[in-house]
Short mmCIF file of C-alpha atoms (C1' of nucleotides) in Angstrom, two decimals:
data_model
loop_
_atom_site.label_atom_id
_atom_site.label_comp_id
_atom_site.label_asym_id
_atom_site.label_seq_id
_atom_site.Cartn_x
_atom_site.Cartn_y
_atom_site.Cartn_z
CA MET C 137 171.72 83.54 82.15
CA THR C 138 170.12 80.17 81.43
CA PHE C 139 171.42 76.76 82.33
CA SER C 140 170.02 73.35 81.33
CA ILE C 141 170.80 69.81 82.42
CA THR C 142 169.49 66.52 81.06
CA THR C 143 169.36 63.04 82.61
CA TRP C 144 168.87 59.99 80.38
CA ASN C 145 169.19 56.25 80.97
CA ILE C 146 170.58 55.35 77.56
CA ASN C 147 170.74 51.52 77.88
CA SER C 148 174.03 51.10 75.99
CA VAL C 149 175.63 54.37 74.89
CA ARG C 150 177.55 52.77 72.01
CA LEU C 151 174.39 51.36 70.42
CA ARG C 152 172.48 54.61 70.88
CA MET C 153 174.94 57.31 69.81
CA PRO C 154 172.74 58.23 66.81
CA ILE C 155 169.83 59.24 69.05
CA VAL C 156 172.14 60.86 71.62
CA GLU C 157 173.51 63.07 68.84
CA GLN C 158 169.99 63.74 67.54
CA PHE C 159 168.92 64.83 71.02
CA LEU C 160 171.95 67.07 71.59
CA VAL C 161 171.66 68.77 68.21
CA ARG C 162 167.99 69.58 68.81
CA HIS C 163 167.98 70.39 72.53
CA LYS C 164 171.54 71.55 73.35
CA PRO C 165 171.57 71.09 77.13
CA ASP C 166 174.66 72.48 78.86
CA ILE C 167 175.19 69.16 80.65
CA LEU C 168 174.08 65.62 79.75
CA CYS C 169 174.07 62.91 82.43
CA LEU C 170 173.85 59.32 81.16
CA GLN C 171 173.14 56.06 82.98
CA GLU C 172 173.51 52.44 81.86
CA ILE C 173 176.26 53.24 79.40
CA LYS C 174 177.19 49.52 79.56
CA CYS C 175 180.84 49.97 78.60
CA ARG C 176 184.28 50.53 80.04
CA GLU C 177 185.73 54.03 80.09
CA ALA C 178 188.09 53.25 77.18
CA GLU C 179 185.14 52.07 75.04
CA PHE C 180 183.06 55.25 75.53
CA PRO C 181 182.40 57.17 72.27
CA LEU C 182 184.07 60.47 73.24
CA GLN C 183 184.64 62.01 69.83
CA PRO C 184 181.01 62.48 68.68
CA LEU C 185 180.24 64.29 71.95
CA LYS C 186 183.35 66.47 71.74
CA ASP C 187 182.44 67.37 68.16
CA LEU C 188 179.11 68.70 69.45
CA GLY C 189 180.82 70.91 72.03
CA TYR C 190 180.70 68.57 75.01
CA ARG C 191 184.45 68.78 75.65
CA HIS C 192 184.36 67.92 79.36
CA ILE C 193 183.46 64.27 79.85
CA ILE C 194 183.86 62.09 82.93
CA ILE C 195 183.00 58.42 83.03
CA HIS C 196 182.52 55.72 85.63
CA GLY C 197 182.35 52.66 83.41
CA GLN C 198 182.09 48.91 83.78
CA LYS C 199 182.14 46.04 81.32
CA GLY C 200 178.65 45.08 80.15
CA TYR C 201 176.62 46.48 83.03
CA HIS C 202 175.61 49.77 84.64
CA GLY C 203 177.98 52.70 84.12
CA VAL C 204 177.38 56.46 84.34
CA ALA C 205 178.86 59.49 82.57
CA ILE C 206 178.64 63.28 82.51
CA ALA C 207 179.23 65.22 79.28
CA SER C 208 179.44 68.97 79.69
CA LYS C 209 180.02 72.20 77.77
CA VAL C 210 181.34 73.78 80.98
CA PRO C 211 184.42 72.54 82.85
CA LEU C 212 183.95 69.80 85.43
CA LEU C 213 185.97 70.17 88.61
CA GLU C 214 186.67 68.01 91.65
CA ASP C 215 185.10 64.85 90.25
CA HIS C 216 184.78 61.61 92.18
CA ARG C 217 183.08 58.24 92.03
CA GLN C 218 181.60 56.60 95.13
CA ASP C 219 181.23 52.82 95.42
CA TYR C 220 177.81 52.54 97.05
CA CYS C 221 177.36 49.28 98.99
CA GLY C 222 181.05 48.51 98.35
CA VAL C 223 180.30 45.98 95.62
CA GLY C 224 182.36 47.58 92.84
CA ASP C 225 179.38 48.62 90.66
CA ALA C 226 179.71 51.77 88.52
CA ARG C 227 176.55 53.54 89.72
CA HIS C 228 177.67 57.03 90.78
CA ILE C 229 179.77 59.90 89.46
CA SER C 230 179.99 63.47 90.71
CA ALA C 231 181.61 66.78 89.83
CA ILE C 232 181.46 70.50 90.59
CA PHE C 233 180.75 73.06 87.87
CA GLU C 234 180.38 76.82 87.83
CA ARG C 235 177.62 78.88 86.26
CA GLY C 236 178.05 82.64 86.67
CA SER C 237 178.95 83.19 90.30
CA ARG C 238 177.44 79.87 91.43
CA ARG C 239 179.27 76.68 92.30
CA ILE C 240 177.14 73.56 91.98
CA ARG C 241 177.91 69.98 93.06
CA LEU C 242 176.31 67.52 90.62
CA HIS C 243 175.60 63.85 91.41
CA ASN C 244 174.62 61.35 88.71
CA PHE C 245 173.15 58.05 90.01
CA TYR C 246 172.05 54.70 88.64
CA VAL C 247 170.21 53.00 91.52
CA PRO C 248 169.90 49.17 91.32
CA ALA C 249 166.65 48.01 89.69
CA GLY C 250 166.13 45.44 92.45
CA GLY C 251 164.94 42.34 90.60
CA ASP C 252 161.36 41.11 90.44
CA GLU C 253 160.54 39.86 93.95
CA PRO C 254 160.12 42.63 96.57
CA ASP C 255 161.43 40.55 99.47
CA ARG C 256 165.07 40.80 100.51
CA SER C 257 165.01 37.40 102.24
CA ILE C 258 164.55 35.62 98.92
CA ASN C 259 165.85 38.25 96.46
CA PRO C 260 169.33 39.67 97.24
CA LYS C 261 168.96 42.24 94.44
CA PHE C 262 166.06 43.84 96.31
CA GLY C 263 168.17 43.93 99.48
CA HIS C 264 170.97 45.59 97.53
CA LYS C 265 168.55 48.26 96.30
CA LEU C 266 167.27 48.98 99.81
CA ASP C 267 170.83 49.17 101.16
CA PHE C 268 171.79 51.55 98.33
CA VAL C 269 168.85 53.84 99.13
CA GLU C 270 169.76 53.70 102.83
CA GLU C 271 173.29 54.86 101.99
CA MET C 272 171.92 57.76 99.92
CA LYS C 273 170.29 59.20 103.05
CA ALA C 274 173.71 60.52 104.11
CA LEU C 275 173.93 62.76 101.01
CA LYS C 276 173.08 66.34 102.05
CA ALA C 277 172.01 68.95 99.47
CA GLY C 278 173.50 71.69 101.65
CA ALA C 279 176.62 69.79 102.67
CA VAL C 280 179.04 72.62 101.80
CA PRO C 281 178.15 76.26 102.48
CA GLY C 282 178.23 78.32 99.30
CA ILE C 283 177.91 75.29 97.01
CA SER C 284 174.46 74.39 95.65
CA SER C 285 173.61 70.80 94.68
CA ILE C 286 171.86 68.97 91.85
CA LEU C 287 171.18 65.22 91.94
CA VAL C 288 169.96 63.42 88.81
CA GLY C 289 169.62 59.90 87.58
CA ASP C 290 167.71 56.72 87.07
CA LEU C 291 166.70 56.10 90.68
CA ASN C 292 164.47 53.13 89.72
CA ILE C 293 161.76 54.21 92.18
CA ALA C 294 158.47 55.96 91.38
CA PRO C 295 157.78 57.55 94.79
CA LEU C 296 154.35 59.15 94.42
CA GLU C 297 150.86 57.86 93.59
CA HIS C 298 150.80 59.75 90.28
CA ASP C 299 154.29 58.62 89.29
CA VAL C 300 152.81 55.33 88.03
CA TRP C 301 149.93 54.40 85.73
CA SER C 302 148.11 52.53 88.53
CA HIS C 303 149.07 53.09 92.16
CA LYS C 304 146.97 50.15 93.41
CA GLN C 305 148.20 47.68 90.81
CA LEU C 306 151.86 48.53 91.41
CA LEU C 307 151.99 48.48 95.21
CA LYS C 308 153.63 45.03 95.17
CA ILE C 309 155.71 45.71 92.05
CA VAL C 310 159.39 46.56 92.53
CA SER C 311 159.88 50.34 91.99
CA HIS C 312 156.62 51.30 93.74
CA THR C 313 156.50 49.19 96.93
CA PRO C 314 156.00 51.15 100.18
CA VAL C 315 159.45 50.24 101.54
CA GLU C 316 161.03 51.76 98.42
CA THR C 317 158.82 54.83 98.12
CA GLU C 318 159.14 55.63 101.84
CA GLY C 319 162.90 55.09 101.59
CA MET C 320 163.16 57.57 98.74
CA LYS C 321 161.04 60.12 100.59
CA GLU C 322 163.45 59.77 103.54
CA VAL C 323 166.44 60.34 101.24
CA ILE C 324 164.76 63.56 100.09
CA ARG C 325 163.75 64.64 103.61
CA GLN C 326 167.01 63.83 105.39
CA GLY C 327 169.13 65.24 102.57
CA GLY C 328 167.11 68.45 102.34
CA TRP C 329 166.47 67.90 98.62
CA LEU C 330 163.84 69.55 96.41
CA ASP C 331 162.12 67.27 93.85
CA LEU C 332 162.30 69.69 90.91
CA MET C 333 160.02 67.69 88.61
CA ARG C 334 157.20 67.80 91.17
CA HIS C 335 158.08 71.41 92.11
CA HIS C 336 157.28 72.24 88.48
CA THR C 337 154.43 69.74 87.89
CA PRO C 338 152.68 68.87 91.19
CA GLU C 339 150.38 65.90 91.69
CA PRO C 340 147.83 64.79 90.58
CA THR C 341 149.33 65.36 87.11
CA LYS C 342 150.86 62.07 85.97
CA ILE C 343 154.55 62.07 85.01
CA TYR C 344 156.25 59.07 83.38
CA THR C 345 159.85 58.83 82.16
CA TRP C 346 159.99 55.07 81.40
CA TRP C 347 157.81 52.69 79.38
CA SER C 348 158.60 48.96 79.32
CA TYR C 349 159.96 47.31 76.19
CA ARG C 350 157.58 44.43 76.89
CA ALA C 351 154.34 46.25 76.06
CA LYS C 352 152.92 45.47 72.64
CA ASP C 353 152.16 49.15 72.03
CA TRP C 354 153.84 51.28 74.71
CA GLU C 355 152.11 54.46 73.56
CA ALA C 356 148.58 53.05 73.45
CA ALA C 357 148.95 51.20 76.76
CA ASP C 358 150.78 54.18 78.35
CA LYS C 359 151.71 52.11 81.41
CA GLY C 360 154.63 54.30 82.42
CA ARG C 361 156.49 55.10 85.59
CA ARG C 362 158.57 58.10 86.79
CA LEU C 363 161.88 56.39 87.48
CA ASP C 364 164.18 59.25 86.45
CA HIS C 365 164.62 62.25 88.69
CA ILE C 366 166.13 65.72 89.04
CA TRP C 367 166.56 67.08 92.56
CA SER C 368 168.34 70.20 93.82
CA SER C 369 169.18 72.08 96.94
CA PRO C 370 166.19 74.35 97.77
CA ASP C 371 168.09 77.56 96.89
CA LEU C 372 167.86 76.67 93.16
CA GLY C 373 164.07 76.15 93.23
CA PRO C 374 163.12 79.77 92.50
CA PHE C 375 165.36 79.75 89.40
CA LEU C 376 163.78 76.69 87.75
CA ASP C 377 162.16 77.83 84.52
CA ARG C 378 160.77 74.51 83.29
CA ILE C 379 161.06 70.73 83.17
CA GLU C 380 160.85 68.89 79.85
CA VAL C 381 160.13 65.15 79.64
CA LEU C 382 160.82 64.23 76.01
CA LYS C 383 158.22 61.50 75.56
CA GLU C 384 158.69 61.46 71.78
CA ALA C 385 162.19 59.98 72.27
CA ARG C 386 160.54 56.71 73.33
CA GLY C 387 159.34 56.43 69.73
CA TRP C 388 162.69 57.15 68.03
CA ASN C 389 164.60 54.45 66.15
CA GLN C 390 166.08 51.81 68.45
CA PRO C 391 164.93 53.72 71.55
CA SER C 392 165.99 53.43 75.16
CA ASP C 393 163.10 52.44 77.43
CA HIS C 394 163.77 55.72 79.31
CA VAL C 395 163.34 59.24 77.85
CA PRO C 396 165.49 62.34 78.46
CA VAL C 397 164.39 64.66 81.28
CA THR C 398 165.70 68.24 81.22
CA ALA C 399 165.64 71.01 83.82
CA VAL C 400 166.07 74.57 82.53
CA PHE C 401 167.11 77.30 84.98
CA LYS C 402 167.03 81.06 84.51
CA PHE C 403 169.50 82.68 86.87
"C1'" DA Q 89 148.02 34.49 86.58
"C1'" DT Q 90 151.24 34.87 83.00
"C1'" DG Q 91 154.44 36.46 79.77
"C1'" DG Q 92 155.85 39.91 77.34
"C1'" DT Q 93 161.33 42.84 75.06
"C1'" DT Q 94 166.01 44.49 75.00
"C1'" DG Q 95 171.32 44.57 75.46
"C1'" DG Q 96 175.82 42.54 76.45
"C1'" DG Q 97 178.41 38.99 75.69
"C1'" DA Q 98 178.38 34.41 76.01
"C1'" DT Q 99 175.01 30.42 74.84
"C1'" DC Q 100 172.46 33.25 80.27
"C1'" DC Q 101 172.13 37.47 83.35
"C1'" DA Q 102 170.19 41.88 84.24
"C1'" DA Q 103 166.79 45.09 83.51
#
DNA sequence: ATGGTTGGGATCCAA
């Protein structure tokens, strides 16, 4: 039995439904996790997803900013939304699903970008990001015996040297500063998570999932970063068949600045 | 060292 799950920061789901549908028709993941939907729950375009077989949809929306959603072909059980940092942002949604005899807890995150200045004393947005990451350290992949875990999302941190186009040039750039990358490594270590993308494609192979809108020619410059992630509890590691980073989606009409990342399991 | 683009929704903020 196979199972596939995609994470994609869509940067306005209403504007980008044409490419969401294009992706789903071509790639048919069992579950699609979206971030930055930038709409309220009532404004979310449910019908096009239901028409493609994604009948189980849960949304944590917000007017204009942030927002996360899970669209699934398999039923979603025991869903909840956690308010990280207690500021009322829609940045997390979670559910349990079943695949064969397995029960899996899925978390979908949109971690704060953190602003431009990597100093919390002058940039509160960077402080918010660090606090958010600190709170994520409590999330344990093996929290409930008999239930596996998958964590996906736009985590807005590129933790490893080969997760960015230039390690040296990005050390003082928000998303790759040591306090962020060490924080993320602690979230992984303390939570007992497995970084599935690096399990499949170890360093020093470069992996990017985001290319800035600001580059004149994103493809020629290729100054990307790995900001989007798929983690799991270690028990699922042996069943990972492949990871697909759909770089071509960055070149589609009216693209997101992030591309879809898919994990395919063979159980 | 600087400025570059995009989206939402309001004429600026966040990314």
